[in-house]
Amino acid sequence: MTQHPLEASTQQPATVYVGVSTKMYMGYADSLRWLRAVRHEVDTRPALAAGRVVPFVIPSFPVLPAAAEIIAGSPLLLGAQNAGWSDGPWTGEVAPSMLAELGVSLVELGHAERRRYFHEDDAVVAKKVTAALTAGIAPLLCVGEVEQAEPAEAAAAVYAQIAAAVAQEWAAAASMIIAYEPVWAIGAAEPAQADYISAVVAALRELLGRHGLAELPIIYGGSAKPGLLPQLEHVSGLFLGRFAHDAKNFGAVLDEALAATAP
């Protein structure tokens, strides 16, 4: 996936991403019902065909083949929740090359839960990023500070995570989407404050600008839900969690994104 340019001169990106991961909250049949409901929300919004708002879904691994069929012909992109770092003798892992065969165009890497509970450090994340890019899949790189801090401090911590993920090879970052997810906001009753999110992302864009990446897509996740997107500045969209397991909430955020990008 190539970099999607943003409007550097405005506070609202020209392209907005709205996506959702189901994690492990749904069984197989429930996942298919949910995907059909999401497809309905997308189909009833023909303005999505213009491409200013890019919706994506990230179901669990066993659902991917059926998901590809359900969303075929729609603007929805298909993502995976994780990937291995190569083909080969890695029992229980899923190779990025296989994900590409299944029609996956982006893969979630470096999520705080993977880092904490599965002990994936920066080196592992970097190997997975390289493998995904080699397979032609855009990394959806999850980054975020552990505890709430001053925006500049939080941005510096996030910047360091991005630098580690690309092993300082900044050209690789041009094909990524950054999911800014403050660890302290994941699973919380409410997302981080809108002014805090906007300030962190603005500071992060300044740091990325040193490498010509100030316009990199940066979306917010961490208890994100309807009503948040219109309050944000400098942010390229939302990465939704459990709030969008009701497909109507996903549709509500799509409406907010379409309104924000209306010509």
PDB file of C-alpha atoms in Angstrom:
ATOM      1  CA  MET A   1       0.000   0.000   0.000  1.00  0.00           C
ATOM      2  CA  THR A   2       1.434   3.375  -0.928  1.00  0.00           C
ATOM      3  CA  GLN A   3       1.399   6.413   1.264  1.00  0.00           C
ATOM      4  CA  HIS A   4      -1.864   8.327   1.200  1.00  0.00           C
ATOM      5  CA  PRO A   5      -1.076  12.057   1.080  1.00  0.00           C
ATOM      6  CA  LEU A   6      -2.597  14.391   3.609  1.00  0.00           C
ATOM      7  CA  GLU A   7      -3.288  18.082   3.465  1.00  0.00           C
ATOM      8  CA  ALA A   8      -0.311  19.465   5.367  1.00  0.00           C
ATOM      9  CA  SER A   9      -1.771  22.960   5.356  1.00  0.00           C
ATOM     10  CA  THR A  10      -4.970  21.964   7.136  1.00  0.00           C
ATOM     11  CA  GLN A  11      -5.756  20.462  10.495  1.00  0.00           C
ATOM     12  CA  GLN A  12      -7.952  17.733   9.007  1.00  0.00           C
ATOM     13  CA  PRO A  13      -6.286  15.134   6.750  1.00  0.00           C
ATOM     14  CA  ALA A  14      -7.642  14.787   3.231  1.00  0.00           C
ATOM     15  CA  THR A  15      -7.943  11.004   3.646  1.00  0.00           C
ATOM     16  CA  VAL A  16      -9.524   9.605   6.801  1.00  0.00           C
ATOM     17  CA  TYR A  17      -9.292   5.978   7.882  1.00  0.00           C
ATOM     18  CA  VAL A  18     -11.982   4.328   9.978  1.00  0.00           C
ATOM     19  CA  GLY A  19     -11.343   0.769  11.057  1.00  0.00           C
ATOM     20  CA  VAL A  20     -12.182  -1.800  13.671  1.00  0.00           C
ATOM     21  CA  SER A  21     -10.654  -4.950  15.122  1.00  0.00           C
ATOM     22  CA  THR A  22     -12.820  -7.654  16.626  1.00  0.00           C
ATOM     23  CA  LYS A  23      -9.929  -9.074  18.698  1.00  0.00           C
ATOM     24  CA  MET A  24     -11.310 -12.361  20.149  1.00  0.00           C
ATOM     25  CA  TYR A  25     -14.725 -11.092  21.186  1.00  0.00           C
ATOM     26  CA  MET A  26     -16.718 -12.902  18.500  1.00  0.00           C
ATOM     27  CA  GLY A  27     -17.112 -16.502  17.463  1.00  0.00           C
ATOM     28  CA  TYR A  28     -17.048 -17.547  13.832  1.00  0.00           C
ATOM     29  CA  ALA A  29     -20.778 -17.246  13.106  1.00  0.00           C
ATOM     30  CA  ASP A  30     -21.074 -13.976  15.043  1.00  0.00           C
ATOM     31  CA  SER A  31     -18.115 -12.596  13.100  1.00  0.00           C
ATOM     32  CA  LEU A  32     -19.803 -13.321   9.793  1.00  0.00           C
ATOM     33  CA  ARG A  33     -23.053 -11.715  10.935  1.00  0.00           C
ATOM     34  CA  TRP A  34     -21.124  -8.658  12.089  1.00  0.00           C
ATOM     35  CA  LEU A  35     -19.212  -8.411   8.820  1.00  0.00           C
ATOM     36  CA  ARG A  36     -22.435  -8.530   6.821  1.00  0.00           C
ATOM     37  CA  ALA A  37     -23.840  -5.763   9.022  1.00  0.00           C
ATOM     38  CA  VAL A  38     -20.704  -3.674   8.472  1.00  0.00           C
ATOM     39  CA  ARG A  39     -20.940  -4.282   4.736  1.00  0.00           C
ATOM     40  CA  HIS A  40     -24.507  -2.974   4.891  1.00  0.00           C
ATOM     41  CA  GLU A  41     -23.341   0.185   6.678  1.00  0.00           C
ATOM     42  CA  VAL A  42     -20.758   0.745   3.944  1.00  0.00           C
ATOM     43  CA  ASP A  43     -23.112  -0.037   1.065  1.00  0.00           C
ATOM     44  CA  THR A  44     -25.666   2.485   2.323  1.00  0.00           C
ATOM     45  CA  ARG A  45     -23.028   5.248   2.173  1.00  0.00           C
ATOM     46  CA  PRO A  46     -22.190   5.589  -1.536  1.00  0.00           C
ATOM     47  CA  ALA A  47     -20.024   8.630  -0.800  1.00  0.00           C
ATOM     48  CA  LEU A  48     -17.360   6.183   0.416  1.00  0.00           C
ATOM     49  CA  ALA A  49     -16.678   5.322  -3.219  1.00  0.00           C
ATOM     50  CA  ALA A  50     -14.888   8.657  -3.574  1.00  0.00           C
ATOM     51  CA  GLY A  51     -12.056   7.324  -1.425  1.00  0.00           C
ATOM     52  CA  ARG A  52     -11.813  10.276   0.956  1.00  0.00           C
ATOM     53  CA  VAL A  53     -12.790   7.922   3.789  1.00  0.00           C
ATOM     54  CA  VAL A  54     -11.166   4.493   3.818  1.00  0.00           C
ATOM     55  CA  PRO A  55     -12.934   1.885   5.978  1.00  0.00           C
ATOM     56  CA  PHE A  56     -11.247  -1.319   7.117  1.00  0.00           C
ATOM     57  CA  VAL A  57     -12.080  -4.383   9.192  1.00  0.00           C
ATOM     58  CA  ILE A  58      -9.733  -6.683  11.099  1.00  0.00           C
ATOM     59  CA  PRO A  59     -11.406  -9.961  12.098  1.00  0.00           C
ATOM     60  CA  SER A  60      -9.677 -12.968  13.653  1.00  0.00           C
ATOM     61  CA  PHE A  61      -7.516 -15.259  11.516  1.00  0.00           C
ATOM     62  CA  PRO A  62     -10.028 -18.089  10.833  1.00  0.00           C
ATOM     63  CA  VAL A  63     -12.549 -15.558   9.515  1.00  0.00           C
ATOM     64  CA  LEU A  64     -10.288 -13.979   6.889  1.00  0.00           C
ATOM     65  CA  PRO A  65     -11.251 -16.081   3.820  1.00  0.00           C
ATOM     66  CA  ALA A  66     -14.987 -15.634   4.427  1.00  0.00           C
ATOM     67  CA  ALA A  67     -14.461 -11.974   5.281  1.00  0.00           C
ATOM     68  CA  ALA A  68     -12.745 -11.396   1.944  1.00  0.00           C
ATOM     69  CA  GLU A  69     -15.802 -12.782   0.179  1.00  0.00           C
ATOM     70  CA  ILE A  70     -18.250 -10.743   2.250  1.00  0.00           C
ATOM     71  CA  ILE A  71     -16.519  -7.408   1.612  1.00  0.00           C
ATOM     72  CA  ALA A  72     -15.560  -8.089  -2.022  1.00  0.00           C
ATOM     73  CA  GLY A  73     -16.508  -5.238  -4.327  1.00  0.00           C
ATOM     74  CA  SER A  74     -16.859  -2.739  -1.483  1.00  0.00           C
ATOM     75  CA  PRO A  75     -14.488   0.036  -0.353  1.00  0.00           C
ATOM     76  CA  LEU A  76     -13.650  -1.991   2.770  1.00  0.00           C
ATOM     77  CA  LEU A  77     -10.048  -3.059   3.232  1.00  0.00           C
ATOM     78  CA  LEU A  78      -9.279  -6.335   4.971  1.00  0.00           C
ATOM     79  CA  GLY A  79      -6.741  -6.465   7.767  1.00  0.00           C
ATOM     80  CA  ALA A  80      -5.192  -9.117  10.000  1.00  0.00           C
ATOM     81  CA  GLN A  81      -4.604  -8.841  13.727  1.00  0.00           C
ATOM     82  CA  ASN A  82      -1.008 -10.069  13.643  1.00  0.00           C
ATOM     83  CA  ALA A  83       1.552 -11.823  11.460  1.00  0.00           C
ATOM     84  CA  GLY A  84       4.681 -13.879  11.791  1.00  0.00           C
ATOM     85  CA  TRP A  85       8.051 -12.532  10.780  1.00  0.00           C
ATOM     86  CA  SER A  86       8.664 -14.932   7.883  1.00  0.00           C
ATOM     87  CA  ASP A  87       7.639 -18.129   6.170  1.00  0.00           C
ATOM     88  CA  GLY A  88       9.195 -21.289   7.548  1.00  0.00           C
ATOM     89  CA  PRO A  89       9.260 -23.496  10.637  1.00  0.00           C
ATOM     90  CA  TRP A  90       7.305 -21.235  12.973  1.00  0.00           C
ATOM     91  CA  THR A  91       4.595 -23.460  14.427  1.00  0.00           C
ATOM     92  CA  GLY A  92       1.334 -21.647  15.075  1.00  0.00           C
ATOM     93  CA  GLU A  93       2.312 -18.441  13.280  1.00  0.00           C
ATOM     94  CA  VAL A  94       0.750 -17.027  10.110  1.00  0.00           C
ATOM     95  CA  ALA A  95       3.083 -15.868   7.351  1.00  0.00           C
ATOM     96  CA  PRO A  96       2.531 -12.448   5.775  1.00  0.00           C
ATOM     97  CA  SER A  97       2.752 -14.098   2.357  1.00  0.00           C
ATOM     98  CA  MET A  98      -0.293 -16.231   3.171  1.00  0.00           C
ATOM     99  CA  LEU A  99      -2.169 -13.185   4.425  1.00  0.00           C
ATOM    100  CA  ALA A 100      -1.447 -11.486   1.116  1.00  0.00           C
ATOM    101  CA  GLU A 101      -2.887 -14.513  -0.713  1.00  0.00           C
ATOM    102  CA  LEU A 102      -6.093 -14.104   1.304  1.00  0.00           C
ATOM    103  CA  GLY A 103      -6.520 -10.504   0.208  1.00  0.00           C
ATOM    104  CA  VAL A 104      -5.217  -8.867   3.377  1.00  0.00           C
ATOM    105  CA  SER A 105      -3.912  -5.384   2.655  1.00  0.00           C
ATOM    106  CA  LEU A 106      -2.940  -4.245   6.153  1.00  0.00           C
ATOM    107  CA  VAL A 107      -1.785  -5.971   9.330  1.00  0.00           C
ATOM    108  CA  GLU A 108      -1.910  -4.803  12.913  1.00  0.00           C
ATOM    109  CA  LEU A 109       1.550  -5.017  14.483  1.00  0.00           C
ATOM    110  CA  GLY A 110       3.015  -4.007  17.831  1.00  0.00           C
ATOM    111  CA  HIS A 111      -0.258  -3.766  19.745  1.00  0.00           C
ATOM    112  CA  ALA A 112       0.204  -3.048  23.451  1.00  0.00           C
ATOM    113  CA  GLU A 113      -1.362  -6.409  24.327  1.00  0.00           C
ATOM    114  CA  ARG A 114       1.148  -8.220  22.120  1.00  0.00           C
ATOM    115  CA  ARG A 115       3.995  -6.286  23.690  1.00  0.00           C
ATOM    116  CA  ARG A 116       2.843  -6.880  27.263  1.00  0.00           C
ATOM    117  CA  TYR A 117       1.385 -10.371  27.312  1.00  0.00           C
ATOM    118  CA  PHE A 118       3.294 -12.022  24.472  1.00  0.00           C
ATOM    119  CA  HIS A 119       6.578 -10.236  25.219  1.00  0.00           C
ATOM    120  CA  GLU A 120       7.026  -8.827  21.728  1.00  0.00           C
ATOM    121  CA  ASP A 121       9.832  -6.311  22.020  1.00  0.00           C
ATOM    122  CA  ASP A 122      10.958  -3.682  19.530  1.00  0.00           C
ATOM    123  CA  ALA A 123      13.205  -6.177  17.722  1.00  0.00           C
ATOM    124  CA  VAL A 124      10.316  -8.605  17.120  1.00  0.00           C
ATOM    125  CA  VAL A 125       8.036  -5.812  15.951  1.00  0.00           C
ATOM    126  CA  ALA A 126      10.719  -4.598  13.544  1.00  0.00           C
ATOM    127  CA  LYS A 127      11.104  -8.088  12.025  1.00  0.00           C
ATOM    128  CA  LYS A 128       7.345  -8.327  11.541  1.00  0.00           C
ATOM    129  CA  VAL A 129       7.193  -4.879   9.942  1.00  0.00           C
ATOM    130  CA  THR A 130       9.903  -5.857   7.462  1.00  0.00           C
ATOM    131  CA  ALA A 131       8.142  -9.137   6.645  1.00  0.00           C
ATOM    132  CA  ALA A 132       4.803  -7.409   6.086  1.00  0.00           C
ATOM    133  CA  LEU A 133       6.322  -4.819   3.777  1.00  0.00           C
ATOM    134  CA  THR A 134       8.121  -7.542   1.830  1.00  0.00           C
ATOM    135  CA  ALA A 135       4.771  -9.277   1.325  1.00  0.00           C
ATOM    136  CA  GLY A 136       3.198  -6.054   0.079  1.00  0.00           C
ATOM    137  CA  ILE A 137       1.051  -5.560   3.172  1.00  0.00           C
ATOM    138  CA  ALA A 138       0.877  -2.211   4.932  1.00  0.00           C
ATOM    139  CA  PRO A 139       1.785  -2.394   8.627  1.00  0.00           C
ATOM    140  CA  LEU A 140      -0.781  -0.795  10.903  1.00  0.00           C
ATOM    141  CA  LEU A 141       1.795  -0.028  13.563  1.00  0.00           C
ATOM    142  CA  CYS A 142       0.372   0.337  17.069  1.00  0.00           C
ATOM    143  CA  VAL A 143       2.295   2.718  19.304  1.00  0.00           C
ATOM    144  CA  GLY A 144       1.563   4.637  22.473  1.00  0.00           C
ATOM    145  CA  GLU A 145       2.898   5.808  25.801  1.00  0.00           C
ATOM    146  CA  VAL A 146       2.294   3.601  28.856  1.00  0.00           C
ATOM    147  CA  GLU A 147       1.239   6.414  31.171  1.00  0.00           C
ATOM    148  CA  GLN A 148      -0.264   9.802  30.421  1.00  0.00           C
ATOM    149  CA  ALA A 149       2.435  12.439  30.034  1.00  0.00           C
ATOM    150  CA  GLU A 150       2.966  15.883  28.625  1.00  0.00           C
ATOM    151  CA  PRO A 151       2.138  15.801  24.904  1.00  0.00           C
ATOM    152  CA  ALA A 152       5.721  16.444  23.837  1.00  0.00           C
ATOM    153  CA  GLU A 153       6.982  13.645  26.079  1.00  0.00           C
ATOM    154  CA  ALA A 154       4.318  11.254  24.824  1.00  0.00           C
ATOM    155  CA  ALA A 155       5.133  12.135  21.214  1.00  0.00           C
ATOM    156  CA  ALA A 156       8.826  11.489  21.821  1.00  0.00           C
ATOM    157  CA  ALA A 157       8.043   8.036  23.248  1.00  0.00           C
ATOM    158  CA  VAL A 158       5.831   7.206  20.261  1.00  0.00           C
ATOM    159  CA  TYR A 159       8.431   8.500  17.817  1.00  0.00           C
ATOM    160  CA  ALA A 160      11.023   6.203  19.406  1.00  0.00           C
ATOM    161  CA  GLN A 161       8.709   3.223  18.922  1.00  0.00           C
ATOM    162  CA  ILE A 162       8.263   4.069  15.249  1.00  0.00           C
ATOM    163  CA  ALA A 163      12.015   4.514  14.807  1.00  0.00           C
ATOM    164  CA  ALA A 164      12.632   1.092  16.353  1.00  0.00           C
ATOM    165  CA  ALA A 165       9.957  -0.545  14.188  1.00  0.00           C
ATOM    166  CA  VAL A 166      11.658   0.598  10.996  1.00  0.00           C
ATOM    167  CA  ALA A 167      15.182   0.183  12.424  1.00  0.00           C
ATOM    168  CA  GLN A 168      15.842   3.824  11.535  1.00  0.00           C
ATOM    169  CA  GLU A 169      15.195   3.017   7.850  1.00  0.00           C
ATOM    170  CA  TRP A 170      12.657   5.811   7.528  1.00  0.00           C
ATOM    171  CA  ALA A 171      11.796   5.161   3.897  1.00  0.00           C
ATOM    172  CA  ALA A 172       9.968   2.034   5.083  1.00  0.00           C
ATOM    173  CA  ALA A 173       7.644   4.127   7.222  1.00  0.00           C
ATOM    174  CA  ALA A 174       6.120   5.782   4.152  1.00  0.00           C
ATOM    175  CA  SER A 175       4.024   2.656   3.528  1.00  0.00           C
ATOM    176  CA  MET A 176       2.707   2.383   7.077  1.00  0.00           C
ATOM    177  CA  ILE A 177      -0.343   3.612   8.933  1.00  0.00           C
ATOM    178  CA  ILE A 178       0.325   4.617  12.515  1.00  0.00           C
ATOM    179  CA  ALA A 179      -2.263   3.679  15.151  1.00  0.00           C
ATOM    180  CA  TYR A 180      -1.651   5.964  18.114  1.00  0.00           C
ATOM    181  CA  GLU A 181      -3.079   4.076  21.074  1.00  0.00           C
ATOM    182  CA  PRO A 182      -2.091   5.362  24.523  1.00  0.00           C
ATOM    183  CA  VAL A 183      -1.738   2.214  26.603  1.00  0.00           C
ATOM    184  CA  TRP A 184      -3.493   3.841  29.537  1.00  0.00           C
ATOM    185  CA  ALA A 185      -6.583   4.502  27.366  1.00  0.00           C
ATOM    186  CA  ILE A 186      -6.981   0.979  25.945  1.00  0.00           C
ATOM    187  CA  GLY A 187     -10.055  -0.643  27.456  1.00  0.00           C
ATOM    188  CA  ALA A 188     -10.956   2.467  29.439  1.00  0.00           C
ATOM    189  CA  ALA A 189     -14.505   3.735  29.751  1.00  0.00           C
ATOM    190  CA  GLU A 190     -13.609   6.840  27.760  1.00  0.00           C
ATOM    191  CA  PRO A 191     -10.938   7.706  25.203  1.00  0.00           C
ATOM    192  CA  ALA A 192      -8.120  10.107  25.931  1.00  0.00           C
ATOM    193  CA  GLN A 193      -9.120  13.766  25.902  1.00  0.00           C
ATOM    194  CA  ALA A 194      -9.427  15.178  22.403  1.00  0.00           C
ATOM    195  CA  ASP A 195      -7.072  18.085  23.063  1.00  0.00           C
ATOM    196  CA  TYR A 196      -4.454  15.697  24.425  1.00  0.00           C
ATOM    197  CA  ILE A 197      -4.695  13.408  21.389  1.00  0.00           C
ATOM    198  CA  SER A 198      -4.482  16.359  19.007  1.00  0.00           C
ATOM    199  CA  ALA A 199      -1.462  17.809  20.805  1.00  0.00           C
ATOM    200  CA  VAL A 200       0.419  14.508  20.842  1.00  0.00           C
ATOM    201  CA  VAL A 201      -0.228  13.861  17.161  1.00  0.00           C
ATOM    202  CA  ALA A 202       0.761  17.420  16.215  1.00  0.00           C
ATOM    203  CA  ALA A 203       4.047  17.015  18.105  1.00  0.00           C
ATOM    204  CA  LEU A 204       4.590  13.606  16.539  1.00  0.00           C
ATOM    205  CA  ARG A 205       4.091  15.033  13.060  1.00  0.00           C
ATOM    206  CA  GLU A 206       6.797  17.599  13.778  1.00  0.00           C
ATOM    207  CA  LEU A 207       9.210  14.824  14.723  1.00  0.00           C
ATOM    208  CA  LEU A 208       8.310  12.728  11.697  1.00  0.00           C
ATOM    209  CA  GLY A 209       8.762  15.806   9.531  1.00  0.00           C
ATOM    210  CA  ARG A 210      12.521  15.455  10.010  1.00  0.00           C
ATOM    211  CA  HIS A 211      12.269  12.485   7.677  1.00  0.00           C
ATOM    212  CA  GLY A 212       9.718  13.926   5.262  1.00  0.00           C
ATOM    213  CA  LEU A 213       6.906  11.998   6.969  1.00  0.00           C
ATOM    214  CA  ALA A 214       4.849  14.747   8.552  1.00  0.00           C
ATOM    215  CA  GLU A 215       1.880  13.663   6.420  1.00  0.00           C
ATOM    216  CA  LEU A 216       1.991   9.994   7.435  1.00  0.00           C
ATOM    217  CA  PRO A 217      -1.489   8.625   8.257  1.00  0.00           C
ATOM    218  CA  ILE A 218      -1.881   8.647  12.056  1.00  0.00           C
ATOM    219  CA  ILE A 219      -5.142   7.327  13.456  1.00  0.00           C
ATOM    220  CA  TYR A 220      -6.253   7.239  17.084  1.00  0.00           C
ATOM    221  CA  GLY A 221      -7.275   4.127  19.001  1.00  0.00           C
ATOM    222  CA  GLY A 222      -7.967   3.527  22.655  1.00  0.00           C
ATOM    223  CA  SER A 223     -11.665   3.389  23.588  1.00  0.00           C
ATOM    224  CA  ALA A 224     -12.445   5.409  20.455  1.00  0.00           C
ATOM    225  CA  LYS A 225     -16.150   5.786  19.701  1.00  0.00           C
ATOM    226  CA  PRO A 226     -18.708   7.991  17.931  1.00  0.00           C
ATOM    227  CA  GLY A 227     -18.420  11.676  18.746  1.00  0.00           C
ATOM    228  CA  LEU A 228     -14.638  11.740  19.106  1.00  0.00           C
ATOM    229  CA  LEU A 229     -13.483  12.295  15.520  1.00  0.00           C
ATOM    230  CA  PRO A 230     -15.091  15.749  15.065  1.00  0.00           C
ATOM    231  CA  GLN A 231     -13.173  16.969  18.118  1.00  0.00           C
ATOM    232  CA  LEU A 232      -9.746  15.975  16.815  1.00  0.00           C
ATOM    233  CA  GLU A 233      -7.147  17.926  14.861  1.00  0.00           C
ATOM    234  CA  HIS A 234      -4.161  16.575  12.907  1.00  0.00           C
ATOM    235  CA  VAL A 235      -5.544  13.011  13.218  1.00  0.00           C
ATOM    236  CA  SER A 236      -6.167  10.798  10.179  1.00  0.00           C
ATOM    237  CA  GLY A 237      -9.056   8.786  11.566  1.00  0.00           C
ATOM    238  CA  LEU A 238     -10.036   6.296  14.248  1.00  0.00           C
ATOM    239  CA  PHE A 239      -9.142   2.706  15.061  1.00  0.00           C
ATOM    240  CA  LEU A 240     -12.244   1.448  16.803  1.00  0.00           C
ATOM    241  CA  GLY A 241     -12.615  -1.415  19.227  1.00  0.00           C
ATOM    242  CA  ARG A 242     -15.574  -2.797  21.145  1.00  0.00           C
ATOM    243  CA  PHE A 243     -17.775   0.265  20.515  1.00  0.00           C
ATOM    244  CA  ALA A 244     -17.882  -0.681  16.828  1.00  0.00           C
ATOM    245  CA  HIS A 245     -18.857  -4.265  17.496  1.00  0.00           C
ATOM    246  CA  ASP A 246     -22.277  -2.730  17.005  1.00  0.00           C
ATOM    247  CA  ALA A 247     -22.124  -2.072  13.272  1.00  0.00           C
ATOM    248  CA  LYS A 248     -24.372   0.969  13.621  1.00  0.00           C
ATOM    249  CA  ASN A 249     -21.681   2.697  15.675  1.00  0.00           C
ATOM    250  CA  PHE A 250     -19.234   1.972  12.885  1.00  0.00           C
ATOM    251  CA  GLY A 251     -21.665   3.629  10.495  1.00  0.00           C
ATOM    252  CA  ALA A 252     -21.985   6.637  12.784  1.00  0.00           C
ATOM    253  CA  VAL A 253     -18.216   7.181  12.712  1.00  0.00           C
ATOM    254  CA  LEU A 254     -18.202   6.789   8.935  1.00  0.00           C
ATOM    255  CA  ASP A 255     -20.759   9.610   8.791  1.00  0.00           C
ATOM    256  CA  GLU A 256     -18.520  11.792  10.936  1.00  0.00           C
ATOM    257  CA  ALA A 257     -15.558  11.055   8.673  1.00  0.00           C
ATOM    258  CA  LEU A 258     -17.532  11.772   5.523  1.00  0.00           C
ATOM    259  CA  ALA A 259     -18.694  15.088   6.959  1.00  0.00           C
ATOM    260  CA  ALA A 260     -15.111  15.999   7.862  1.00  0.00           C
ATOM    261  CA  THR A 261     -13.851  15.300   4.338  1.00  0.00           C
ATOM    262  CA  ALA A 262     -16.758  16.703   2.371  1.00  0.00           C
ATOM    263  CA  PRO A 263     -15.527  18.856  -0.539  1.00  0.00           C
TER     264      PRO A 263
END
